XYZ file of C-alpha atoms in Angstrom:
271
model
C 0.080 0.103 0.138
C 2.805 2.253 0.860
C 4.397 1.665 -2.433
C 1.072 2.563 -4.337
C 0.893 5.677 -2.540
C 4.138 6.725 -3.316
C 3.793 6.210 -6.762
C 0.606 7.951 -7.081
C 2.314 11.031 -5.031
C 5.262 11.084 -7.708
C 3.037 10.810 -10.559
C 0.404 13.739 -9.470
C 3.378 15.921 -8.286
C 4.974 15.898 -11.883
C 1.999 16.119 -14.133
C 3.178 19.449 -15.535
C 6.368 17.868 -16.623
C 4.562 14.828 -17.721
C 2.565 17.170 -20.034
C 5.476 18.901 -21.288
C 7.321 15.460 -22.188
C 3.789 13.983 -23.892
C 3.694 17.164 -26.196
C 7.550 17.249 -27.152
C 7.274 13.021 -27.837
C 4.129 13.682 -29.653
C 5.668 16.561 -32.014
C 9.103 14.628 -32.556
C 7.619 11.471 -33.615
C 5.951 13.261 -36.629
C 8.497 16.131 -37.226
C 10.024 14.565 -40.244
C 6.647 13.982 -41.954
C 5.021 16.743 -44.377
C 1.617 16.353 -42.538
C 2.977 15.919 -39.167
C 0.854 15.161 -36.087
C -2.229 14.887 -38.686
C -0.881 11.427 -39.298
C -1.984 10.472 -35.453
C -5.771 10.826 -37.010
C -5.286 9.601 -40.413
C -3.752 6.448 -39.599
C -6.811 5.277 -37.120
C -9.161 7.234 -39.955
C -8.006 4.727 -42.427
C -8.258 1.817 -40.281
C -11.770 2.616 -39.614
C -13.017 2.981 -43.039
C -11.155 -0.487 -43.580
C -12.856 -2.233 -40.914
C -16.111 -0.459 -41.815
C -15.813 -1.725 -45.277
C -15.192 -5.275 -44.336
C -17.148 -5.835 -41.231
C -20.090 -3.195 -42.276
C -20.755 -2.812 -46.060
C -19.177 -6.225 -46.782
C -19.477 -9.077 -44.498
C -22.526 -7.550 -42.497
C -24.328 -5.711 -45.066
C -24.457 -1.913 -45.454
C -28.094 -1.999 -43.808
C -27.344 -4.220 -40.871
C -27.891 -2.584 -37.420
C -26.704 -3.683 -34.120
C -29.019 -2.882 -31.111
C -30.981 -0.412 -33.374
C -27.860 1.515 -34.466
C -25.993 1.575 -37.769
C -23.209 -0.793 -37.546
C -20.869 1.754 -38.406
C -21.787 3.722 -35.072
C -21.783 0.528 -32.923
C -18.387 -0.326 -34.103
C -16.789 2.974 -33.761
C -17.868 3.194 -30.091
C -15.689 0.265 -29.394
C -12.817 0.607 -31.852
C -11.952 4.307 -30.963
C -11.185 3.356 -27.452
C -9.169 0.537 -28.798
C -7.136 2.577 -30.911
C -5.934 4.233 -27.465
C -5.793 0.942 -25.419
C -3.683 -1.164 -28.064
C -0.671 1.331 -28.511
C -0.784 2.282 -24.931
C -0.272 -1.241 -24.066
C 2.658 -1.973 -25.872
C 4.287 1.848 -25.705
C 3.626 1.774 -21.993
C 5.282 -1.537 -21.341
C 8.231 -0.206 -23.351
C 8.193 3.471 -21.718
C 10.937 2.736 -18.781
C 13.123 0.555 -21.073
C 13.146 3.287 -23.892
C 13.373 6.432 -21.493
C 15.445 5.213 -18.567
C 18.877 7.031 -19.479
C 17.237 10.220 -20.360
C 15.255 10.482 -16.998
C 18.253 9.243 -15.136
C 19.743 12.531 -15.780
C 16.722 14.720 -14.562
C 14.749 14.971 -11.494
C 11.938 13.223 -12.804
C 10.298 10.043 -11.316
C 10.565 6.828 -13.265
C 7.070 5.900 -12.228
C 5.716 8.840 -14.266
C 7.224 7.307 -17.335
C 3.805 5.234 -18.140
C 1.907 8.473 -17.880
C 3.811 10.327 -20.388
C 2.708 7.306 -23.005
C -0.856 7.732 -21.748
C -1.258 11.495 -22.107
C 0.716 11.314 -25.614
C -1.888 8.864 -27.052
C -4.952 10.815 -25.493
C -4.399 13.643 -28.010
C -5.312 11.485 -30.574
C -7.842 9.715 -28.543
C -9.848 12.809 -27.798
C -9.478 13.861 -31.783
C -11.084 10.653 -32.692
C -13.868 10.974 -29.923
C -14.800 14.610 -31.278
C -15.164 13.106 -34.736
C -17.234 10.219 -33.343
C -19.401 12.922 -31.717
C -19.863 14.860 -34.811
C -20.726 11.576 -36.816
C -23.233 10.610 -34.231
C -25.170 13.947 -34.451
C -24.694 14.324 -38.201
C -26.785 10.923 -38.034
C -29.480 12.356 -35.958
C -28.210 11.194 -32.773
C -28.118 13.772 -30.115
C -26.414 14.071 -26.586
C -28.565 12.276 -23.516
C -27.842 12.088 -19.699
C -26.080 8.736 -20.756
C -23.311 10.669 -22.393
C -22.323 12.029 -18.958
C -21.298 8.660 -17.885
C -18.579 8.823 -20.921
C -16.238 10.767 -18.196
C -16.521 8.017 -15.521
C -15.359 5.433 -18.075
C -12.450 7.686 -19.186
C -11.185 7.725 -15.772
C -11.326 4.100 -15.813
C -9.665 3.554 -18.727
C -6.899 5.989 -17.665
C -6.690 4.331 -14.252
C -6.628 0.794 -15.548
C -3.991 1.587 -18.379
C -1.769 3.343 -15.873
C -1.731 0.259 -13.646
C -1.296 -2.075 -16.491
C 1.612 0.056 -17.914
C 3.219 0.399 -14.886
C 3.311 -3.314 -14.164
C 4.249 -4.042 -17.642
C 6.966 -1.757 -17.940
C 8.705 -2.896 -14.774
C 8.723 -6.659 -16.131
C 9.723 -5.713 -19.734
C 12.922 -4.222 -18.225
C 13.580 -7.302 -16.238
C 12.449 -9.971 -18.862
C 12.827 -8.548 -22.484
C 11.100 -11.263 -23.726
C 7.656 -10.217 -22.012
C 7.483 -7.579 -24.711
C 6.896 -10.051 -27.638
C 4.337 -11.534 -25.488
C 2.297 -8.691 -25.026
C 2.462 -8.053 -28.616
C 0.992 -11.225 -29.329
C -1.551 -10.952 -26.583
C -2.631 -7.527 -27.875
C -3.794 -8.906 -31.176
C -5.510 -11.663 -29.423
C -7.316 -9.151 -27.395
C -8.779 -7.496 -30.312
C -10.902 -10.521 -31.079
C -11.838 -11.326 -27.844
C -13.194 -7.810 -26.994
C -16.546 -6.342 -28.116
C -15.308 -4.268 -30.821
C -16.899 -5.494 -34.070
C -18.954 -8.242 -32.714
C -21.565 -8.198 -30.037
C -20.115 -10.922 -27.458
C -23.061 -11.221 -25.220
C -25.677 -11.465 -28.322
C -23.617 -13.852 -30.671
C -22.721 -16.050 -27.554
C -26.107 -15.826 -25.528
C -26.360 -19.717 -25.805
C -22.985 -20.095 -23.870
C -23.341 -17.814 -20.945
C -20.348 -18.972 -19.231
C -18.165 -18.276 -22.173
C -19.530 -14.812 -22.339
C -18.786 -14.489 -18.424
C -14.957 -15.711 -18.790
C -14.691 -12.899 -21.577
C -15.940 -10.258 -19.287
C -13.465 -11.002 -16.711
C -11.215 -8.814 -19.164
C -11.318 -5.194 -17.383
C -11.090 -3.778 -20.860
C -14.262 -5.644 -21.974
C -16.018 -3.199 -18.827
C -14.429 -0.047 -20.413
C -15.272 -0.686 -24.079
C -18.660 -1.844 -23.499
C -19.114 1.157 -21.169
C -17.948 3.727 -23.779
C -20.648 2.015 -26.036
C -23.234 2.268 -23.460
C -22.518 5.945 -22.748
C -22.824 7.197 -26.477
C -25.703 4.535 -27.491
C -27.938 4.656 -24.510
C -27.210 1.671 -22.655
C -26.983 0.482 -19.283
C -25.501 2.915 -16.554
C -22.441 1.857 -14.774
C -24.257 1.457 -11.479
C -26.764 -0.977 -12.773
C -24.397 -3.896 -12.364
C -22.741 -3.228 -9.109
C -20.681 -6.346 -8.966
C -19.146 -5.934 -12.201
C -18.032 -2.507 -11.405
C -16.771 -3.560 -8.177
C -14.733 -6.332 -9.629
C -13.274 -3.979 -12.243
C -12.055 -1.586 -9.625
C -10.555 -4.484 -7.315
C -8.979 -5.576 -10.078
C -7.319 -2.458 -11.500
C -6.450 -1.462 -7.455
C -4.933 -4.962 -7.232
C -3.165 -4.311 -10.346
C -1.760 -1.050 -9.463
C -0.557 -2.391 -6.060
C 1.478 -5.311 -7.391
C 2.922 -2.846 -10.214
C 3.902 -0.280 -7.579
C 5.484 -2.988 -5.310
C 7.372 -4.468 -8.079
C 8.497 -1.071 -9.496
C 9.746 0.356 -6.031
C 11.625 -2.738 -5.694
C 13.690 -2.874 -8.949
C 13.570 0.631 -10.151
C 17.023 1.620 -8.622
C 18.384 -1.566 -10.635
C 16.942 -0.711 -13.994
C 19.886 0.880 -15.249
C 21.718 -2.634 -14.876
C 19.414 -4.424 -17.059
C 19.949 -2.195 -20.031
């Protein structure tokens, strides 16, 4: 518990520097390209169009609806957070390994490095979310009270991704093969989450399998974003699932903090 509190204090006290580093990294990544940071939005947009063409207009049929919503709107509600989650898992796990030599020369807590990755990826995520909101309204779906819980699920996503990245970034320094395992696992996660298929409906005859899939906290987050924008359930309607998510996240943060504090003075030795 002491380790978790210390890590959280370090992160919150260094937030201004985290923001500056995130902006710097975002600019430096695209500074050699003609379109610059525009590629942060072009890449996911191209992928969205590809998925819509294949799974929307192609396989499912252009007029197929899901839960009374056009498939493209239903799919976007799940795939936009995935465009944040996927790179954050991979970049967050590598955040300490890539930047330890840089921050070792600065008065900057190593525990805040995963937060730099999260903030950097949030820039494009917010842009994509704004585009999605505009698409919803242009399709005749306007804000309702359900949209307010978007901010709750945004907090859930940031909290979980930091906890997960803190743990992963420590293990990745100690065991470099872990990075390859994460890459393979992330590709598999895409097909196990309710991104382009309705898990509960498709596997209605296999409730046990649905329960197993829902044990993944990312399911809670993605399904929550969809419930927010497409007028689904409120987060407090399923108290047990909400408690499960937060207990899992806090456990992950606790374990990650303990490992991080135990090994961070030795990180340089593993490079």
